[in-house]
CSV table of N, CA and C in Angstrom, one decimal:
chain,number,residue,atom,x,y,z
A,1,MET,N,197.7,65.5,-94.7
A,1,MET,CA,198.7,65.9,-93.6
A,1,MET,C,198.3,65.0,-92.4
A,2,LEU,N,199.3,64.4,-91.8
A,2,LEU,CA,199.2,63.7,-90.5
A,2,LEU,C,199.0,64.6,-89.4
A,3,LYS,N,198.1,64.3,-88.5
A,3,LYS,CA,197.8,65.0,-87.3
A,3,LYS,C,197.8,64.1,-86.1
A,4,PRO,N,198.9,63.5,-85.7
A,4,PRO,CA,198.8,62.5,-84.6
A,4,PRO,C,198.5,63.1,-83.3
A,5,THR,N,198.0,62.3,-82.4
A,5,THR,CA,197.7,62.7,-81.0
A,5,THR,C,198.7,62.1,-80.1
A,6,ALA,N,199.4,61.1,-80.5
A,6,ALA,CA,200.5,60.4,-79.7
A,6,ALA,C,201.6,60.0,-80.7
A,7,LEU,N,202.8,60.1,-80.2
A,7,LEU,CA,203.9,59.7,-81.0
A,7,LEU,C,205.0,59.1,-80.1
A,8,ALA,N,205.7,58.1,-80.6
A,8,ALA,CA,206.8,57.4,-79.8
A,8,ALA,C,208.0,57.4,-80.7
A,9,GLY,N,209.2,57.6,-80.1
A,9,GLY,CA,210.4,57.5,-80.9
A,9,GLY,C,211.6,57.4,-79.9
A,10,VAL,N,212.7,57.0,-80.5
A,10,VAL,CA,213.9,56.9,-79.8
A,10,VAL,C,214.5,58.2,-79.6
A,11,PRO,N,215.4,58.4,-78.6
A,11,PRO,CA,216.0,59.7,-78.4
A,11,PRO,C,216.6,60.4,-79.6
A,12,ARG,N,217.2,59.6,-80.5
A,12,ARG,CA,217.8,60.2,-81.7
A,12,ARG,C,216.8,61.0,-82.5
A,13,PHE,N,215.6,60.4,-82.7
A,13,PHE,CA,214.5,61.1,-83.4
A,13,PHE,C,214.2,62.4,-82.8
A,14,TRP,N,214.0,62.5,-81.5
A,14,TRP,CA,213.7,63.7,-80.8
A,14,TRP,C,214.9,64.7,-80.8
A,15,ASN,N,216.1,64.1,-80.7
A,15,ASN,CA,217.3,65.0,-80.8
A,15,ASN,C,217.4,65.7,-82.1
A,16,VAL,N,217.0,65.1,-83.2
A,16,VAL,CA,217.1,65.7,-84.5
A,16,VAL,C,216.0,66.8,-84.6
A,17,ILE,N,214.8,66.6,-84.1
A,17,ILE,CA,213.8,67.6,-84.0
A,17,ILE,C,214.3,68.8,-83.2
A,18,TYR,N,214.9,68.5,-82.0
A,18,TYR,CA,215.4,69.6,-81.2
A,18,TYR,C,216.5,70.4,-81.8
A,19,SER,N,217.4,69.7,-82.5
A,19,SER,CA,218.5,70.4,-83.3
A,19,SER,C,217.9,71.3,-84.4
A,20,GLU,N,216.9,70.8,-85.1
A,20,GLU,CA,216.3,71.6,-86.1
A,20,GLU,C,215.6,72.8,-85.5
A,21,TYR,N,215.0,72.6,-84.4
A,21,TYR,CA,214.3,73.7,-83.7
A,21,TYR,C,215.4,74.8,-83.3
A,22,LYS,N,216.5,74.4,-82.7
A,22,LYS,CA,217.5,75.3,-82.3
A,22,LYS,C,218.1,76.1,-83.5
A,23,LYS,N,218.2,75.4,-84.7
A,23,LYS,CA,218.7,76.1,-85.9
A,23,LYS,C,217.7,77.1,-86.3
A,24,ALA,N,216.4,76.7,-86.4
A,24,ALA,CA,215.4,77.6,-86.8
A,24,ALA,C,215.2,78.8,-85.9
A,25,LEU,N,215.4,78.6,-84.6
A,25,LEU,CA,215.3,79.6,-83.6
A,25,LEU,C,216.5,80.6,-83.8
A,26,SER,N,217.7,80.1,-84.0
A,26,SER,CA,218.8,80.9,-84.2
A,26,SER,C,218.7,81.8,-85.4
A,27,LEU,N,218.2,81.2,-86.5
A,27,LEU,CA,218.0,82.0,-87.7
A,27,LEU,C,216.9,83.1,-87.5
A,28,ALA,N,215.8,82.7,-86.8
A,28,ALA,CA,214.7,83.7,-86.6
A,28,ALA,C,215.2,84.8,-85.7
A,29,LEU,N,216.0,84.5,-84.7
A,29,LEU,CA,216.5,85.5,-83.8
A,29,LEU,C,217.4,86.5,-84.5
A,30,ALA,N,218.3,85.9,-85.3
A,30,ALA,CA,219.3,86.7,-86.1
A,30,ALA,C,218.5,87.7,-87.0
A,31,LYS,N,217.5,87.1,-87.7
A,31,LYS,CA,216.7,87.9,-88.6
A,31,LYS,C,216.0,89.1,-87.9
A,32,ARG,N,215.4,88.7,-86.8
A,32,ARG,CA,214.6,89.7,-86.0
A,32,ARG,C,215.6,90.8,-85.4
A,33,ALA,N,216.8,90.4,-85.0
A,33,ALA,CA,217.8,91.3,-84.5
A,33,ALA,C,218.2,92.3,-85.5
A,34,LEU,N,218.4,91.8,-86.7
A,34,LEU,CA,218.8,92.7,-87.8
A,34,LEU,C,217.7,93.7,-88.2
A,35,GLU,N,216.4,93.2,-88.2
A,35,GLU,CA,215.3,94.0,-88.4
A,35,GLU,C,215.2,95.1,-87.4
A,36,GLU,N,215.4,94.8,-86.1
A,36,GLU,CA,215.2,95.7,-85.0
A,36,GLU,C,216.4,96.8,-85.1
A,37,GLU,N,217.6,96.3,-85.4
A,37,GLU,CA,218.7,97.2,-85.5
A,37,GLU,C,218.5,98.2,-86.7
A,38,ALA,N,218.0,97.7,-87.8
A,38,ALA,CA,217.7,98.6,-88.9
A,38,ALA,C,216.6,99.6,-88.6
A,39,LYS,N,215.6,99.2,-87.9
A,39,LYS,CA,214.6,100.0,-87.4
A,39,LYS,C,215.1,101.1,-86.5
A,40,GLN,N,216.0,100.8,-85.6
A,40,GLN,CA,216.6,101.7,-84.7
A,40,GLN,C,217.4,102.8,-85.4
A,41,GLN,N,218.2,102.3,-86.4
A,41,GLN,CA,219.1,103.2,-87.1
A,41,GLN,C,218.2,104.1,-87.9
A,42,ALA,N,217.1,103.7,-88.5
A,42,ALA,CA,216.3,104.5,-89.3
A,42,ALA,C,215.6,105.6,-88.4
A,43,GLN,N,215.3,105.2,-87.2
A,43,GLN,CA,214.7,106.2,-86.3
A,43,GLN,C,215.7,107.2,-85.8
A,44,GLN,N,216.9,106.8,-85.6
A,44,GLN,CA,218.0,107.7,-85.2
A,44,GLN,C,218.3,108.7,-86.2
A,45,THR,N,218.3,108.3,-87.5
A,45,THR,CA,218.6,109.2,-88.5
A,45,THR,C,217.5,110.3,-88.7
A,46,GLN,N,216.3,109.9,-88.4
A,46,GLN,CA,215.2,110.8,-88.5
A,46,GLN,C,215.1,111.8,-87.4
A,47,GLN,N,215.6,111.4,-86.2
A,47,GLN,CA,215.6,112.3,-85.1
A,47,GLN,C,216.6,113.4,-85.2
A,48,GLU,N,216.4,114.6,-84.6
A,48,GLU,CA,217.3,115.7,-84.6
A,48,GLU,C,218.5,115.4,-83.8
A,49,THR,N,218.3,114.7,-82.6
A,49,THR,CA,219.5,114.4,-81.8
A,49,THR,C,219.6,112.9,-81.7
A,50,PRO,N,220.6,112.3,-82.5
A,50,PRO,CA,220.8,110.9,-82.5
A,50,PRO,C,221.1,110.3,-81.2
A,51,GLY,N,220.6,109.1,-80.9
A,51,GLY,CA,220.9,108.4,-79.7
A,51,GLY,C,219.8,108.5,-78.7
A,52,LYS,N,218.9,109.4,-78.8
A,52,LYS,CA,217.8,109.6,-77.9
A,52,LYS,C,216.5,109.0,-78.5
A,53,GLU,N,215.8,108.2,-77.7
A,53,GLU,CA,214.6,107.6,-78.2
A,53,GLU,C,213.4,108.5,-77.8
A,54,LYS,N,212.4,108.4,-78.6
A,54,LYS,CA,211.1,109.1,-78.4
A,54,LYS,C,210.5,108.5,-77.1
A,55,GLU,N,209.7,109.3,-76.4
A,55,GLU,CA,209.1,108.8,-75.2
A,55,GLU,C,208.1,107.7,-75.5
A,56,GLY,N,208.1,106.6,-74.8
A,56,GLY,CA,207.2,105.5,-75.0
A,56,GLY,C,207.6,104.5,-76.0
A,57,GLU,N,208.7,104.8,-76.7
A,57,GLU,CA,209.2,103.8,-77.7
A,57,GLU,C,210.0,102.7,-77.1
A,58,ARG,N,209.9,101.5,-77.6
A,58,ARG,CA,210.7,100.4,-77.2
A,58,ARG,C,212.0,100.3,-78.0
A,59,VAL,N,213.1,100.1,-77.3
A,59,VAL,CA,214.4,99.9,-77.9
A,59,VAL,C,214.6,98.4,-78.0
A,60,GLY,N,215.2,97.9,-79.1
A,60,GLY,CA,215.4,96.5,-79.3
A,60,GLY,C,216.5,96.0,-78.3
A,61,VAL,N,217.5,96.7,-78.1
A,61,VAL,CA,218.6,96.2,-77.2
A,61,VAL,C,218.4,96.8,-75.8
A,62,VAL,N,218.5,95.9,-74.8
A,62,VAL,CA,218.3,96.3,-73.4
A,62,VAL,C,219.6,96.0,-72.7
A,63,GLY,N,219.7,96.3,-71.5
A,63,GLY,CA,220.9,96.1,-70.7
A,63,GLY,C,221.5,94.8,-70.8
A,64,GLY,N,222.8,94.7,-71.0
A,64,GLY,CA,223.5,93.4,-71.1
A,64,GLY,C,223.5,92.9,-72.5
A,65,GLY,N,223.0,93.6,-73.5
A,65,GLY,CA,223.0,93.2,-74.9
A,65,GLY,C,221.9,92.2,-75.3
A,66,GLY,N,220.9,92.0,-74.4
A,66,GLY,CA,219.8,91.1,-74.7
A,66,GLY,C,218.8,91.8,-75.5
A,67,TYR,N,217.9,91.0,-76.1
A,67,TYR,CA,216.8,91.5,-76.9
A,67,TYR,C,215.5,91.3,-76.2
A,68,TRP,N,214.6,92.2,-76.3
A,68,TRP,CA,213.3,92.1,-75.6
A,68,TRP,C,212.4,91.1,-76.3
A,69,PHE,N,212.7,90.8,-77.6
A,69,PHE,CA,211.8,90.0,-78.4
A,69,PHE,C,212.1,88.5,-78.4
A,70,VAL,N,213.1,88.0,-77.6
A,70,VAL,CA,213.5,86.6,-77.6
A,70,VAL,C,212.3,85.7,-77.3
A,71,GLU,N,211.6,85.9,-76.3
A,71,GLU,CA,210.5,85.0,-75.9
A,71,GLU,C,209.4,85.0,-77.0
A,72,GLU,N,209.2,86.2,-77.6
A,72,GLU,CA,208.2,86.2,-78.7
A,72,GLU,C,208.6,85.4,-79.9
A,73,VAL,N,209.9,85.5,-80.2
A,73,VAL,CA,210.4,84.7,-81.4
A,73,VAL,C,210.4,83.2,-81.0
A,74,GLU,N,210.7,82.8,-79.8
A,74,GLU,CA,210.7,81.4,-79.3
A,74,GLU,C,209.3,80.9,-79.5
A,75,ARG,N,208.3,81.6,-79.1
A,75,ARG,CA,206.9,81.2,-79.2
A,75,ARG,C,206.5,81.0,-80.6
A,76,GLU,N,206.9,81.9,-81.5
A,76,GLU,CA,206.6,81.8,-82.9
A,76,GLU,C,207.2,80.5,-83.6
A,77,VAL,N,208.5,80.3,-83.2
A,77,VAL,CA,209.2,79.1,-83.8
A,77,VAL,C,208.6,77.8,-83.2
A,78,MET,N,208.2,77.8,-81.9
A,78,MET,CA,207.6,76.6,-81.3
A,78,MET,C,206.2,76.4,-82.0
A,79,GLN,N,205.5,77.4,-82.2
A,79,GLN,CA,204.2,77.3,-82.9
A,79,GLN,C,204.4,76.7,-84.3
A,80,GLU,N,205.4,77.1,-85.0
A,80,GLU,CA,205.7,76.5,-86.3
A,80,GLU,C,206.0,75.0,-86.2
A,81,PHE,N,206.8,74.7,-85.2
A,81,PHE,CA,207.2,73.2,-85.0
A,81,PHE,C,206.0,72.4,-84.6
A,82,ARG,N,205.1,73.0,-83.7
A,82,ARG,CA,203.9,72.3,-83.3
A,82,ARG,C,203.0,72.0,-84.5
A,83,GLY,N,202.9,73.0,-85.4
A,83,GLY,CA,202.1,72.8,-86.6
A,83,GLY,C,202.6,71.7,-87.5
A,84,MET,N,203.9,71.5,-87.5
A,84,MET,CA,204.5,70.4,-88.4
A,84,MET,C,203.9,69.0,-88.0
A,85,LEU,N,203.5,68.8,-86.8
A,85,LEU,CA,202.9,67.6,-86.4
A,85,LEU,C,201.4,67.7,-86.2
A,86,GLY,N,200.8,68.7,-86.8
A,86,GLY,CA,199.4,68.8,-86.8
A,86,GLY,C,198.8,69.6,-85.6
A,87,GLY,N,199.5,69.9,-84.6
A,87,GLY,CA,199.1,70.7,-83.4
A,87,GLY,C,198.1,70.0,-82.5
A,88,ARG,N,197.9,68.6,-82.6
A,88,ARG,CA,197.0,67.9,-81.8
A,88,ARG,C,197.7,67.0,-80.8
A,89,MET,N,198.9,67.1,-80.6
A,89,MET,CA,199.7,66.1,-79.8
A,89,MET,C,199.2,66.1,-78.4
A,90,GLN,N,199.0,64.9,-77.8
A,90,GLN,CA,198.6,64.8,-76.5
A,90,GLN,C,199.6,64.0,-75.6
A,91,GLY,N,200.4,63.2,-76.3
A,91,GLY,CA,201.4,62.4,-75.6
A,91,GLY,C,202.6,62.1,-76.5
A,92,ILE,N,203.8,62.2,-75.9
A,92,ILE,CA,205.0,61.8,-76.6
A,92,ILE,C,205.7,60.8,-75.7
A,93,THR,N,206.2,59.7,-76.3
A,93,THR,CA,207.0,58.7,-75.5
A,93,THR,C,208.3,58.6,-76.2
A,94,THR,N,209.3,58.6,-75.3
A,94,THR,CA,210.7,58.4,-75.8
A,94,THR,C,211.3,57.2,-75.1
A,95,GLY,N,212.0,56.4,-75.8
A,95,GLY,CA,212.5,55.2,-75.1
A,95,GLY,C,213.6,54.5,-75.9
A,96,GLY,N,214.2,53.5,-75.3
A,96,GLY,CA,215.4,52.9,-75.9
A,96,GLY,C,216.7,53.3,-75.3
A,97,ALA,N,216.7,54.5,-74.8
A,97,ALA,CA,217.9,55.1,-74.2
A,97,ALA,C,217.5,56.3,-73.4
A,98,PRO,N,218.4,56.9,-72.6
A,98,PRO,CA,218.0,58.1,-71.9
A,98,PRO,C,217.9,59.3,-72.8
A,99,THR,N,216.9,60.2,-72.5
A,99,THR,CA,216.7,61.4,-73.3
A,99,THR,C,217.1,62.6,-72.4
A,100,SER,N,217.8,63.5,-73.0
A,100,SER,CA,218.3,64.6,-72.2
A,100,SER,C,217.1,65.5,-71.6
A,101,GLU,N,217.3,66.1,-70.5
A,101,GLU,CA,216.3,66.9,-69.9
A,101,GLU,C,215.9,68.1,-70.8
A,102,ALA,N,216.9,68.6,-71.5
A,102,ALA,CA,216.6,69.8,-72.4
A,102,ALA,C,215.7,69.4,-73.5
A,103,VAL,N,215.9,68.2,-74.0
A,103,VAL,CA,215.0,67.7,-75.1
A,103,VAL,C,213.6,67.4,-74.6
A,104,LYS,N,213.5,66.8,-73.4
A,104,LYS,CA,212.2,66.5,-72.8
A,104,LYS,C,211.5,67.8,-72.5
A,105,LYS,N,212.2,68.8,-72.0
A,105,LYS,CA,211.5,70.1,-71.7
A,105,LYS,C,211.0,70.7,-72.9
A,106,PHE,N,211.9,70.7,-74.0
A,106,PHE,CA,211.5,71.3,-75.3
A,106,PHE,C,210.2,70.6,-75.8
A,107,LEU,N,210.2,69.3,-75.8
A,107,LEU,CA,209.0,68.5,-76.3
A,107,LEU,C,207.8,68.9,-75.6
A,108,ALA,N,207.9,69.0,-74.2
A,108,ALA,CA,206.7,69.3,-73.4
A,108,ALA,C,206.2,70.7,-73.7
A,109,GLU,N,207.1,71.7,-73.8
A,109,GLU,CA,206.8,73.1,-74.1
A,109,GLU,C,206.2,73.3,-75.5
A,110,CYS,N,207.0,72.7,-76.4
A,110,CYS,CA,206.6,72.9,-77.8
A,110,CYS,C,205.3,72.3,-78.2
A,111,TYR,N,205.1,71.0,-77.9
A,111,TYR,CA,204.0,70.3,-78.3
A,111,TYR,C,202.8,70.3,-77.2
A,112,GLN,N,203.1,71.0,-76.1
A,112,GLN,CA,202.1,71.2,-75.1
A,112,GLN,C,201.4,69.8,-74.7
A,113,CYS,N,202.2,68.8,-74.4
A,113,CYS,CA,201.7,67.5,-74.0
A,113,CYS,C,202.5,66.8,-73.0
A,114,VAL,N,202.1,65.7,-72.6
A,114,VAL,CA,202.8,64.9,-71.6
A,114,VAL,C,204.0,64.2,-72.4
A,115,VAL,N,205.1,64.2,-71.8
A,115,VAL,CA,206.3,63.5,-72.3
A,115,VAL,C,206.7,62.4,-71.3
A,116,VAL,N,206.7,61.1,-71.8
A,116,VAL,CA,207.0,60.0,-71.0
A,116,VAL,C,208.3,59.3,-71.5
A,117,GLU,N,209.2,59.2,-70.6
A,117,GLU,CA,210.4,58.5,-71.0
A,117,GLU,C,210.4,57.1,-70.4
A,118,SER,N,210.5,56.1,-71.2
A,118,SER,CA,210.5,54.7,-70.8
A,118,SER,C,211.5,53.8,-71.5
A,119,TYR,N,212.7,53.8,-70.8
A,119,TYR,CA,213.7,52.9,-71.4
A,119,TYR,C,214.1,51.9,-70.3
A,120,GLY,N,214.6,50.8,-70.7
A,120,GLY,CA,215.1,49.8,-69.7
A,120,GLY,C,214.0,49.1,-68.9
A,121,ILE,N,212.7,49.3,-69.2
A,121,ILE,CA,211.7,48.7,-68.4
A,121,ILE,C,211.2,47.3,-68.9
A,122,THR,N,211.7,46.9,-70.0
A,122,THR,CA,211.3,45.5,-70.5
A,122,THR,C,211.8,44.5,-69.5
A,123,GLU,N,213.0,44.8,-69.0
A,123,GLU,CA,213.6,43.8,-68.0
A,123,GLU,C,212.9,43.8,-66.7
A,124,THR,N,212.1,44.8,-66.4
A,124,THR,CA,211.5,44.9,-65.1
A,124,THR,C,210.0,44.6,-65.2
A,125,GLY,N,209.5,44.2,-66.3
A,125,GLY,CA,208.1,43.9,-66.4
A,125,GLY,C,207.2,44.9,-67.2
A,126,GLY,N,207.8,45.9,-67.7
A,126,GLY,CA,207.0,46.8,-68.5
A,126,GLY,C,206.5,48.0,-67.7
A,127,ASN,N,205.7,48.8,-68.4
A,127,ASN,CA,205.2,50.1,-67.9
A,127,ASN,C,203.7,50.0,-67.6
A,128,ASP,N,203.3,49.0,-66.9
A,128,ASP,CA,201.9,48.7,-66.7
A,128,ASP,C,201.4,49.4,-65.4
A,129,PRO,N,200.4,50.3,-65.5
A,129,PRO,CA,199.9,51.0,-64.3
A,129,PRO,C,199.1,50.0,-63.4
A,130,HIS,N,198.7,48.8,-63.9
A,130,HIS,CA,197.9,47.9,-63.2
A,130,HIS,C,198.7,46.5,-63.2
A,131,PRO,N,199.8,46.4,-62.4
A,131,PRO,CA,200.7,45.2,-62.5
A,131,PRO,C,200.0,43.9,-62.0
A,132,ALA,N,198.9,44.0,-61.3
A,132,ALA,CA,198.2,42.8,-60.9
A,132,ALA,C,197.3,42.2,-62.0
A,133,ILE,N,197.1,42.9,-63.1
A,133,ILE,CA,196.3,42.5,-64.2
A,133,ILE,C,197.2,42.1,-65.3
A,134,VAL,N,197.1,40.9,-65.8
A,134,VAL,CA,197.9,40.4,-66.9
A,134,VAL,C,197.0,40.2,-68.1
A,135,VAL,N,197.2,40.8,-69.2
A,135,VAL,CA,196.4,40.6,-70.4
A,135,VAL,C,197.3,39.8,-71.4
A,136,VAL,N,196.7,38.7,-71.8
A,136,VAL,CA,197.5,37.8,-72.7
A,136,VAL,C,196.7,37.7,-74.0
A,137,PRO,N,197.3,38.0,-75.1
A,137,PRO,CA,196.6,37.8,-76.4
A,137,PRO,C,196.1,36.3,-76.6
A,138,ALA,N,195.0,36.2,-77.3
A,138,ALA,CA,194.4,34.8,-77.4
A,138,ALA,C,195.3,33.8,-78.0
A,139,CYS,N,196.3,34.2,-78.8
A,139,CYS,CA,197.2,33.2,-79.5
A,139,CYS,C,198.3,32.8,-78.6
A,140,ASN,N,198.5,33.3,-77.4
A,140,ASN,CA,199.6,33.0,-76.5
A,140,ASN,C,199.0,32.4,-75.2
A,141,SER,N,199.9,31.8,-74.5
A,141,SER,CA,199.6,31.3,-73.1
A,141,SER,C,200.8,31.6,-72.2
A,142,ILE,N,200.5,31.6,-70.9
A,142,ILE,CA,201.5,31.9,-69.9
A,142,ILE,C,201.6,30.8,-69.0
A,143,MET,N,202.8,30.4,-68.7
A,143,MET,CA,203.1,29.3,-67.7
A,143,MET,C,203.6,30.0,-66.5
A,144,HIS,N,202.9,29.7,-65.4
A,144,HIS,CA,203.4,30.3,-64.1
A,144,HIS,C,204.0,29.1,-63.3
A,145,ARG,N,205.2,29.4,-62.8
A,145,ARG,CA,205.9,28.3,-62.0
A,145,ARG,C,206.0,28.8,-60.6
A,146,ASP,N,205.5,28.1,-59.7
A,146,ASP,CA,205.7,28.4,-58.3
A,146,ASP,C,207.0,27.8,-57.8
A,147,TYR,N,208.0,28.6,-57.6
A,147,TYR,CA,209.3,28.2,-57.3
A,147,TYR,C,209.5,27.5,-56.0
A,148,LEU,N,208.6,27.8,-55.1
A,148,LEU,CA,208.7,27.3,-53.7
A,148,LEU,C,208.2,25.8,-53.7
A,149,SER,N,207.1,25.5,-54.5
A,149,SER,CA,206.6,24.1,-54.5
A,149,SER,C,207.1,23.3,-55.7
A,150,GLY,N,207.6,24.0,-56.7
A,150,GLY,CA,208.1,23.4,-57.9
A,150,GLY,C,207.0,22.9,-58.9
A,151,SER,N,205.7,23.3,-58.6
A,151,SER,CA,204.6,22.9,-59.5
A,151,SER,C,204.4,24.0,-60.6
A,152,ASP,N,203.8,23.5,-61.7
A,152,ASP,CA,203.5,24.4,-62.8
A,152,ASP,C,202.0,24.5,-62.9
A,153,SER,N,201.6,25.7,-63.4
A,153,SER,CA,200.2,25.9,-63.7
A,153,SER,C,200.0,26.8,-64.9
A,154,GLU,N,198.9,26.7,-65.6
A,154,GLU,CA,198.7,27.5,-66.8
A,154,GLU,C,197.5,28.4,-66.5
């Protein structure tokens, strides 16, 4: 099993992972909602007065039709997705095109790592934190042209 600590990909790659996460979350929430509804119905049939809950019991449905377990299910599904990549991720890079804020937020939360978006920077000189230092592989050379004087230097 691969357990990468850093991974780079184009937005399409991350969008597919995010779409699969949303599908898995939707299925997990539906399953949990059905389980909670069945549990409530079973409790109601056992009680003498249907519709009243026992003191201290949690009811699955709260005001507005929401469920109290949504965050719990989200954490479980995110943990499952984190495990798919080994659970050791420290950095994710997305590039080549803009990535939606929702996808970047999901990646940061799910994989609990830094997410860096870097597209369109090759035209501006790259993503170098030390722009004064130029590292050139031994097999290449760089020609610097001073445009004011017109002279070349290597």
